[in-house]
mmCIF file of C-alpha atoms (C1' of nucleotides) in Angstrom:
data_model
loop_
_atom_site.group_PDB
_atom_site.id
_atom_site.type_symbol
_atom_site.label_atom_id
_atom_site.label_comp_id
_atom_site.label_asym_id
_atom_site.label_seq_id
_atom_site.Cartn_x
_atom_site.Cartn_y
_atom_site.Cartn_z
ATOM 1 C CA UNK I 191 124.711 16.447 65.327
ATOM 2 C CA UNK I 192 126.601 13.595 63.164
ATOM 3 C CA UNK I 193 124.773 13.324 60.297
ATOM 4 C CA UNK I 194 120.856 13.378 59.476
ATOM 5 C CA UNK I 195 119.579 10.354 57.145
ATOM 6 C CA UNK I 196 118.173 11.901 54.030
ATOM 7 C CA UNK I 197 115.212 9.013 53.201
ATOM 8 C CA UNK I 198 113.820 9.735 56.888
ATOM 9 C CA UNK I 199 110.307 11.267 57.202
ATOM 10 C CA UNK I 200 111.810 13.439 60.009
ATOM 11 C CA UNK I 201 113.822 14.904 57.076
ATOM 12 C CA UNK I 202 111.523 15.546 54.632
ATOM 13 C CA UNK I 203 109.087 17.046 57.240
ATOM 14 C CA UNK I 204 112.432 19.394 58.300
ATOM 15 C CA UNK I 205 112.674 20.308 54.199
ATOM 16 C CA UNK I 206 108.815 20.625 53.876
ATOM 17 C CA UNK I 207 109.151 22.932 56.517
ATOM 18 C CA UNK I 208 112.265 25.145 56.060
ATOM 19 C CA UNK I 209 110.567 25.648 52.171
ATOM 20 C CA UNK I 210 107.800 27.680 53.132
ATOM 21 C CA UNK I 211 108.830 28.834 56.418
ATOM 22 C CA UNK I 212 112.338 31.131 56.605
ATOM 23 C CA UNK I 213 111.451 31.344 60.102
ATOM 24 C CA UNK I 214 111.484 27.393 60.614
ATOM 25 C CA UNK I 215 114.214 27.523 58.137
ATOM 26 C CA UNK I 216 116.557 29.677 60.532
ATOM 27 C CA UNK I 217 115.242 28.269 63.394
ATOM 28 C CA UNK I 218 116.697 25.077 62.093
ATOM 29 C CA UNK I 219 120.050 26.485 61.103
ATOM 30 C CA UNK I 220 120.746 28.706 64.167
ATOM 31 C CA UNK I 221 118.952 26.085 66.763
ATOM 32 C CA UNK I 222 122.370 23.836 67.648
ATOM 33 C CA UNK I 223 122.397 24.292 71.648
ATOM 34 C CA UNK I 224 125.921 26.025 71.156
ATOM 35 C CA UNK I 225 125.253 27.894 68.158
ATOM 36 C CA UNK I 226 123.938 31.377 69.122
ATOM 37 C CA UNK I 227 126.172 31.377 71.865
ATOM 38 C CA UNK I 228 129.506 30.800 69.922
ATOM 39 C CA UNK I 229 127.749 33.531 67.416
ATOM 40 C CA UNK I 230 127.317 35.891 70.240
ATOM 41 C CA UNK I 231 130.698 35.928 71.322
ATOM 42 C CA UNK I 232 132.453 36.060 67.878
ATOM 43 C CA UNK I 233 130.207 39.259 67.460
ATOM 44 C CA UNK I 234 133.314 40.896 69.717
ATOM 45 C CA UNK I 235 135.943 39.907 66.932
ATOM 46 C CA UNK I 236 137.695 36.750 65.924
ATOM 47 C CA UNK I 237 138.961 34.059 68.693
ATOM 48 C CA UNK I 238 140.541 31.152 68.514
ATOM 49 C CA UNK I 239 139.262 27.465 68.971
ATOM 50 C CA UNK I 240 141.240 27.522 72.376
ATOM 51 C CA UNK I 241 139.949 30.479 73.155
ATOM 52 C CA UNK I 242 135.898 29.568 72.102
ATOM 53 C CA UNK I 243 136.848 26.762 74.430
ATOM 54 C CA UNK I 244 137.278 28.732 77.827
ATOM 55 C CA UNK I 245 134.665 31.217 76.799
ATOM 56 C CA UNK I 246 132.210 28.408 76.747
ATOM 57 C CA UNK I 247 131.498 26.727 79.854
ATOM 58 C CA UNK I 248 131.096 22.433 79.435
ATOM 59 C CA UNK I 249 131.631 22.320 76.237
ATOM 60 C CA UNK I 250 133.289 19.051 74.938
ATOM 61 C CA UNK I 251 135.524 19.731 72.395
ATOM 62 C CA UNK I 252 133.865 17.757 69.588
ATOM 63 C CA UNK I 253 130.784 19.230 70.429
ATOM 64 C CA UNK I 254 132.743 22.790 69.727
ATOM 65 C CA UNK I 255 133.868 21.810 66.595
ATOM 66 C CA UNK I 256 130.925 19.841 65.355
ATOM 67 C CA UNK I 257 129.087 23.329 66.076
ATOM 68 C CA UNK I 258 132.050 25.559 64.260
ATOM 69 C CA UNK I 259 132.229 23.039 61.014
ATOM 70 C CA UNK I 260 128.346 23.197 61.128
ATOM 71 C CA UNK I 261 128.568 27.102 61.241
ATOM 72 C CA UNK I 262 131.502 27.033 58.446
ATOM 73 C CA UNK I 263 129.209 24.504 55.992
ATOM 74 C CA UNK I 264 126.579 27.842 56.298
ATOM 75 C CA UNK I 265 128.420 30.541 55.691
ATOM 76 C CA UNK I 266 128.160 31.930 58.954
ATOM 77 C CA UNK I 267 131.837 31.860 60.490
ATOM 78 C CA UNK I 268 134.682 31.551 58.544
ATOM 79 C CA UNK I 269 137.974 29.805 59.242
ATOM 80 C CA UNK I 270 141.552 30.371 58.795
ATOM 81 C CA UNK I 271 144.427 27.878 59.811
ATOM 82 C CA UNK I 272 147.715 29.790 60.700
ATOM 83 C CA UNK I 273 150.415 27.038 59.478
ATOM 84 C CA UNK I 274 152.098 27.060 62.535
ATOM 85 C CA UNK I 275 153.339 24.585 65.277
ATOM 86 C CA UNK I 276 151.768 24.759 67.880
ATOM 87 C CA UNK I 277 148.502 25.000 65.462
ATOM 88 C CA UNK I 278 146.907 28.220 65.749
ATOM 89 C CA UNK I 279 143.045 28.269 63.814
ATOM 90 C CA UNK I 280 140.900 31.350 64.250
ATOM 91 C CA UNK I 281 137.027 32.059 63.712
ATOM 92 C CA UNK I 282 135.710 34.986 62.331
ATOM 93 C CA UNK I 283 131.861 35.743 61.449
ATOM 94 C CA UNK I 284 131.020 36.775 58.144
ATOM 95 C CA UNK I 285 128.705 39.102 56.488
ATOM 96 C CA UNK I 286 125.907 37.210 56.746
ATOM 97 C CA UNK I 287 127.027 35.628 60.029
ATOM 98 C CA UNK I 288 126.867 39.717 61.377
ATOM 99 C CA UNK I 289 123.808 40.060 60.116
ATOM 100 C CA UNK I 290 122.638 37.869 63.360
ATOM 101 C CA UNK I 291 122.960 40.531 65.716
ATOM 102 C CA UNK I 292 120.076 42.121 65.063
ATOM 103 C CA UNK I 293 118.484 38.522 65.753
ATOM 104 C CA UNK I 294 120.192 37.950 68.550
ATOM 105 C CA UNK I 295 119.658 41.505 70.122
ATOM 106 C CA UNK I 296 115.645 40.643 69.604
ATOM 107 C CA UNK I 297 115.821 37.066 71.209
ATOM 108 C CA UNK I 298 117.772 38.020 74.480
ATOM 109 C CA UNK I 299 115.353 41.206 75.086
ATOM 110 C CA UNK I 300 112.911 38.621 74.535
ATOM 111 C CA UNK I 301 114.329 36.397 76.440
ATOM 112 C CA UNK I 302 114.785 38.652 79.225
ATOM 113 C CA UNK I 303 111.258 39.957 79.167
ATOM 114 C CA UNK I 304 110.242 35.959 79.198
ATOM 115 C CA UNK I 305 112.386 34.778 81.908
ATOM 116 C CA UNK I 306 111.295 37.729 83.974
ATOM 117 C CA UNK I 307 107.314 36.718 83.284
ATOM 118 C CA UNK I 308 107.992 33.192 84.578
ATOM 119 C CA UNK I 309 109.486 33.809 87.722
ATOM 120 C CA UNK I 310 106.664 35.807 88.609
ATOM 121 C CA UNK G 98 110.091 15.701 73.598
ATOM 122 C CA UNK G 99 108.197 13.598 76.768
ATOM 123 C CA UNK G 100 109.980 14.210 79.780
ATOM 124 C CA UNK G 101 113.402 15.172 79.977
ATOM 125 C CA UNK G 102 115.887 14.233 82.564
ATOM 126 C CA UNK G 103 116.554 15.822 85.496
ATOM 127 C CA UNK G 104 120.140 14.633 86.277
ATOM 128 C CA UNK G 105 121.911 14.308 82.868
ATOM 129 C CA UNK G 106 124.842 16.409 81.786
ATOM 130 C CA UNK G 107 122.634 17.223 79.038
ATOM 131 C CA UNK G 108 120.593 19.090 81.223
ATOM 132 C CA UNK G 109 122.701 20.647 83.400
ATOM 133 C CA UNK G 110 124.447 22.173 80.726
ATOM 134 C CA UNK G 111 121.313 23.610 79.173
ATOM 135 C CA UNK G 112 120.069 25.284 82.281
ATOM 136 C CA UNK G 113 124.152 26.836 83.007
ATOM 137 C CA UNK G 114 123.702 28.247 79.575
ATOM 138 C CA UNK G 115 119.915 29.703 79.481
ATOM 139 C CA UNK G 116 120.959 31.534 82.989
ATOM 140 C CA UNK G 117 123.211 33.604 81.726
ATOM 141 C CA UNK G 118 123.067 34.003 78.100
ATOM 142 C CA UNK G 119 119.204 34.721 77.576
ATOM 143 C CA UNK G 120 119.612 33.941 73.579
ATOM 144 C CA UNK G 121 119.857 30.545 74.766
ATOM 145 C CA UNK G 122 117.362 30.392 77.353
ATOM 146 C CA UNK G 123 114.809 31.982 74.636
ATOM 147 C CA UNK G 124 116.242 29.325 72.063
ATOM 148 C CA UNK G 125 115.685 26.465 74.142
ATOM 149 C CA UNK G 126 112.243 27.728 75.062
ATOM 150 C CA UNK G 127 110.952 28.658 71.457
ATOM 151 C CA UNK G 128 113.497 26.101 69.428
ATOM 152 C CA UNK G 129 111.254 23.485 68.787
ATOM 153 C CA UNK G 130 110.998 22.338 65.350
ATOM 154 C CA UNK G 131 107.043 23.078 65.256
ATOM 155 C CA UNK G 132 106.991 26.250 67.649
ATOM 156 C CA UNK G 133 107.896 28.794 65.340
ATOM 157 C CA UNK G 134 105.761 28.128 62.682
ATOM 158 C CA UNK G 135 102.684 27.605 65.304
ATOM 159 C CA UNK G 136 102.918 30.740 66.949
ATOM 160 C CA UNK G 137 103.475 32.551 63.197
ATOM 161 C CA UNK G 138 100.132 31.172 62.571
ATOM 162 C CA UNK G 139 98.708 32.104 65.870
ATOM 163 C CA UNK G 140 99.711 35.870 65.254
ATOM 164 C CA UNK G 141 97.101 36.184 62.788
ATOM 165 C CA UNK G 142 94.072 35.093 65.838
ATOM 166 C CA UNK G 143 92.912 32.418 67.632
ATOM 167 C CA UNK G 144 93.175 28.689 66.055
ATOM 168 C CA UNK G 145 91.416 25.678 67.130
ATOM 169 C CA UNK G 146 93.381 22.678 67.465
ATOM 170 C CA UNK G 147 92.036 20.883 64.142
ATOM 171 C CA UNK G 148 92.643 24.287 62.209
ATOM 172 C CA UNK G 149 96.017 24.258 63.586
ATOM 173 C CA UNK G 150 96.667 20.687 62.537
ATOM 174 C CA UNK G 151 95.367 21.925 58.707
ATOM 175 C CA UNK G 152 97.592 24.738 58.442
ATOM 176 C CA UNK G 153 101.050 22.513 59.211
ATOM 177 C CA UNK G 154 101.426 20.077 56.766
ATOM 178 C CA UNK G 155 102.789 16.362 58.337
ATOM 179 C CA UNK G 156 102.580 16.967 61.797
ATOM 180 C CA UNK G 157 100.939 14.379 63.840
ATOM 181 C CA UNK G 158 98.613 15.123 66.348
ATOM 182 C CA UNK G 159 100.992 13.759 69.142
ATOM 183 C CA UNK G 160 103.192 16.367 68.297
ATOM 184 C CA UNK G 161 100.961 18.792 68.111
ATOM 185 C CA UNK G 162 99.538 18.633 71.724
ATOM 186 C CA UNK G 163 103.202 18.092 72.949
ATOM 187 C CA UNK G 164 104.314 21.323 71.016
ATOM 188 C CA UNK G 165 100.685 23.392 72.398
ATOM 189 C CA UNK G 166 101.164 22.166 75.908
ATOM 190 C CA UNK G 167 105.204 23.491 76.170
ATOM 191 C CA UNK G 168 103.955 26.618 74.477
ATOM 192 C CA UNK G 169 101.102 26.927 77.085
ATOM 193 C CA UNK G 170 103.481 25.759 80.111
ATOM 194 C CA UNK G 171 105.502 28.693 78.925
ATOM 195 C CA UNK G 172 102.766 30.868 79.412
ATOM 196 C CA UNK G 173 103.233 31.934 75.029
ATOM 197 C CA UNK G 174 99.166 30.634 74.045
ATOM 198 C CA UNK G 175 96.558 29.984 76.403
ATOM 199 C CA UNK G 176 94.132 27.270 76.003
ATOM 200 C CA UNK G 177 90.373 27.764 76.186
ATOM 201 C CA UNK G 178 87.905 24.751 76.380
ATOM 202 C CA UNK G 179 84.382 25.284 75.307
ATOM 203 C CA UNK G 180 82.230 22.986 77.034
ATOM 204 C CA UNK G 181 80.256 21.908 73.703
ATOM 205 C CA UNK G 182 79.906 18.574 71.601
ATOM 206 C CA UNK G 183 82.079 17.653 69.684
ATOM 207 C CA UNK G 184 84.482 19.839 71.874
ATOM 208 C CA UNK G 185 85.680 22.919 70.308
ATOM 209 C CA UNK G 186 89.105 24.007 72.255
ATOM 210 C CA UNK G 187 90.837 27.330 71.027
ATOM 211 C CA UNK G 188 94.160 28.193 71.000
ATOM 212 C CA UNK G 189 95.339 32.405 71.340
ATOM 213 C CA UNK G 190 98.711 33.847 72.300
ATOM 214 C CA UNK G 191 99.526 35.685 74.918
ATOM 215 C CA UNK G 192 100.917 38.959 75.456
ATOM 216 C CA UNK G 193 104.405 37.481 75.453
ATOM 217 C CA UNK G 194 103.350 35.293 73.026
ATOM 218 C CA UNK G 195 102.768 38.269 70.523
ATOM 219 C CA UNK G 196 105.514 39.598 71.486
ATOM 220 C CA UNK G 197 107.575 37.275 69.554
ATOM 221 C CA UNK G 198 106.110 39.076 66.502
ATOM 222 C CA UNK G 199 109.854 41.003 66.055
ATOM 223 C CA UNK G 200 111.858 38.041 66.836
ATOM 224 C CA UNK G 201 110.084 36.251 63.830
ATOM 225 C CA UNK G 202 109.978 38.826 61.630
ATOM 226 C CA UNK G 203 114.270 39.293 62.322
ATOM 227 C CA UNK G 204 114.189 35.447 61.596
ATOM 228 C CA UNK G 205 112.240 36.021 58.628
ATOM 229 C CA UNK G 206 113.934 38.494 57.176
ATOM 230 C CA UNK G 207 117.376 36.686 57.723
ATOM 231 C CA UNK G 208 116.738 33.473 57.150
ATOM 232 C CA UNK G 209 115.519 35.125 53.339
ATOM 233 C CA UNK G 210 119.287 36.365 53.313
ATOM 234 C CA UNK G 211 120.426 33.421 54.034
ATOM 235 C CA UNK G 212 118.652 30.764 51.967
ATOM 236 C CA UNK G 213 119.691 33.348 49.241
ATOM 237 C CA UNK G 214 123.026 33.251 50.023
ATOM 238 C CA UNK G 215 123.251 29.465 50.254
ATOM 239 C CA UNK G 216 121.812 29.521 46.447
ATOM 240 C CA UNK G 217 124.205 30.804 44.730
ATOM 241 C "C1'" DC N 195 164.588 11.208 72.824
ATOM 242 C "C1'" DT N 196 160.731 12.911 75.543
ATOM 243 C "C1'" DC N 197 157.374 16.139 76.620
ATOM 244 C "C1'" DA N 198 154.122 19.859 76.049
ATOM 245 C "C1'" DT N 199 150.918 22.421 73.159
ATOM 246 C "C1'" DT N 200 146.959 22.952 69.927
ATOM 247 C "C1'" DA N 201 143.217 21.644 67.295
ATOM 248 C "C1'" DC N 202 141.214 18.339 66.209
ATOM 249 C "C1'" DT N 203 139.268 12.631 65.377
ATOM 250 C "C1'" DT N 204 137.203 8.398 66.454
ATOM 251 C "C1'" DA N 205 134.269 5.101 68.657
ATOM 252 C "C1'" DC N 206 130.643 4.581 71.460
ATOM 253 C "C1'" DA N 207 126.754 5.707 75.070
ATOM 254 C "C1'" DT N 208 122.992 8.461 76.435
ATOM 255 C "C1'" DT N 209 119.342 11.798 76.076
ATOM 256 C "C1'" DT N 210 115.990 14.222 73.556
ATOM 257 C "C1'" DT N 211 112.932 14.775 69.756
ATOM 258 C "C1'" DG N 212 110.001 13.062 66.280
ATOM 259 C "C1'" DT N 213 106.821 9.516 63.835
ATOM 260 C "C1'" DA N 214 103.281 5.801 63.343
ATOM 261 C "C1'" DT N 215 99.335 3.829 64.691
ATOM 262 C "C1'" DA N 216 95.820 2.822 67.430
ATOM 263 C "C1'" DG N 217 92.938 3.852 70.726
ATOM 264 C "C1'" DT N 218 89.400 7.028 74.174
ATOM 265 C "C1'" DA N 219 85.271 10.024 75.839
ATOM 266 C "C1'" DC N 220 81.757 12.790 74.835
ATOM 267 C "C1'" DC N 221 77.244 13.790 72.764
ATOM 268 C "C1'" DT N 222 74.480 14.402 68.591
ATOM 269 C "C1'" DA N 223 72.298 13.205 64.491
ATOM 270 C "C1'" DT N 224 70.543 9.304 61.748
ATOM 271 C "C1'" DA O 190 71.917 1.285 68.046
ATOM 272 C "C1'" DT O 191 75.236 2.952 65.479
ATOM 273 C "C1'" DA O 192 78.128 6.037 63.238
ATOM 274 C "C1'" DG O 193 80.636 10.384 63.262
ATOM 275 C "C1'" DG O 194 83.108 14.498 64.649
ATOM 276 C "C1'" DT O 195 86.624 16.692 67.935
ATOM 277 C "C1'" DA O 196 90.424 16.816 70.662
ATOM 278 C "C1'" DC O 197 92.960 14.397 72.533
ATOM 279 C "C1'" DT O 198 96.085 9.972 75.001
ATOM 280 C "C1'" DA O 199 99.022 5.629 74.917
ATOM 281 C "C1'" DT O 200 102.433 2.821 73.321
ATOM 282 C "C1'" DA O 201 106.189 1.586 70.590
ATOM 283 C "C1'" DC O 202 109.741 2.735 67.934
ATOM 284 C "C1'" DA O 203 113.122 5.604 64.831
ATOM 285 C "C1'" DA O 204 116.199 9.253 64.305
ATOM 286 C "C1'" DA O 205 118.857 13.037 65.722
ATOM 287 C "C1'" DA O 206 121.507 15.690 68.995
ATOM 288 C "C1'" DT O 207 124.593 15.691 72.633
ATOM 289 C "C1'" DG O 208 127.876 13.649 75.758
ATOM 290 C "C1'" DT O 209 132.226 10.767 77.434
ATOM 291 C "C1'" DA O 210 136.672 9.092 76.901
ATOM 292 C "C1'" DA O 211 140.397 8.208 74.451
ATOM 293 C "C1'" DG O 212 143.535 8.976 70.755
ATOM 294 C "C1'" DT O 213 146.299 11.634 66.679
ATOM 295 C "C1'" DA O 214 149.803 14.785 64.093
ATOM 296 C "C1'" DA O 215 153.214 18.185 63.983
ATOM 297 C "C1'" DT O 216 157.198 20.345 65.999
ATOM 298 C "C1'" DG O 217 160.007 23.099 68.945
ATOM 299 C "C1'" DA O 218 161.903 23.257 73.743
ATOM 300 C "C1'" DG O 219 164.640 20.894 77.057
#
DNA sequence: CTCATTACTTACATTTTGTATAGTACCTAT
DNA sequence: ATAGGTACTATACAAAATGTAAGTAATGAG
């Protein structure tokens, strides 16, 4: 996470890449180790930072919001700040961000089917 | 890529989360920057390694075999050697491996949306 | 005033992934 | 005998992702 260095050839190979490839492309935007998990659960409805927090087991903080502001920069969850004290923020997908259930609903049957393969 | 530890947090969390959230386990297993875009290529037939290497601009070789043997490990391509000279070794996917045909084209197709989206 | 609550920041360490560059083994054709 | 093609392997290093541990601001309750 942090930030990527924009003169690397790691980065240009990333932008080569994501150009001609929407499935390299998505893989890159969806492929945080959090991502499609925080996804998966907001697909029940909005929840709050607090509440992403318990629902996700290990996660450090920073490493939940690096993930959310991540998510927020691409359109996929939106935030809203409840001026309030204690501070309440919630998360909420949007269009586009719904739009990844039907990818999600593919990868875990795949998933499933993989998992099962290997333990064969 | 190389070898990845055994004991670190890192690790530990990664293997919590791909046993019980299977969209994980299959984006761990298929998230690698090159495996996408290899096993797109590979659903059109069998590839030899050097054909491979033509078709994805910038990769090194290095990466290459690192990306074919975790795709073979994983039981997604299988590997045949033909015992000529100079060797000739092709690369096929398996049944599970084609089966990854609908998860790439959901990526595909939403990734599009996506890229779209971010355009505007 | 002090404490608890919530949603973060910041600084730094570690782990994982990727790149660059140079080799190797094998046989065949020149 | 030497050069060339194929599919690698080795080593060193760079960059990115993830992790740990500690702090911050705001304010209402006690």
């Amino acid at each position: 996470m942090s930030k990527i260095k924009r003169s690397s050839t790691n980065f240009s190979n990333k932008v080569a890449l994501s150009d001609e490839c929407p499935e390299a492309y998505a893989s890159h935007i969806i492929g945080g180790q959090w991502t499609l998990v925080i996804c998966s659960w907001l697909l029940n409805g909005k929840l709050r930072f607090g509440e992403l927090k318990k629902k996700l087991p290990n996660i450090t903080e920073r490493m939940l919001t690096l993930q959310l502001r991540k998510l927020e920069k691409n359109k996929i969850v939106c935030r809203t700040v409840h001026a309030e004290v204690p501070p309440r923020v919630e998360y909420e997908l949007t269009p586009i961000g719904l739009a990844l259930r039907s990818v999600i609903k593919e990868l875990e049957y795949w998933g499933d089917c993989h998992k099962q393969l290997m333990n064969e």
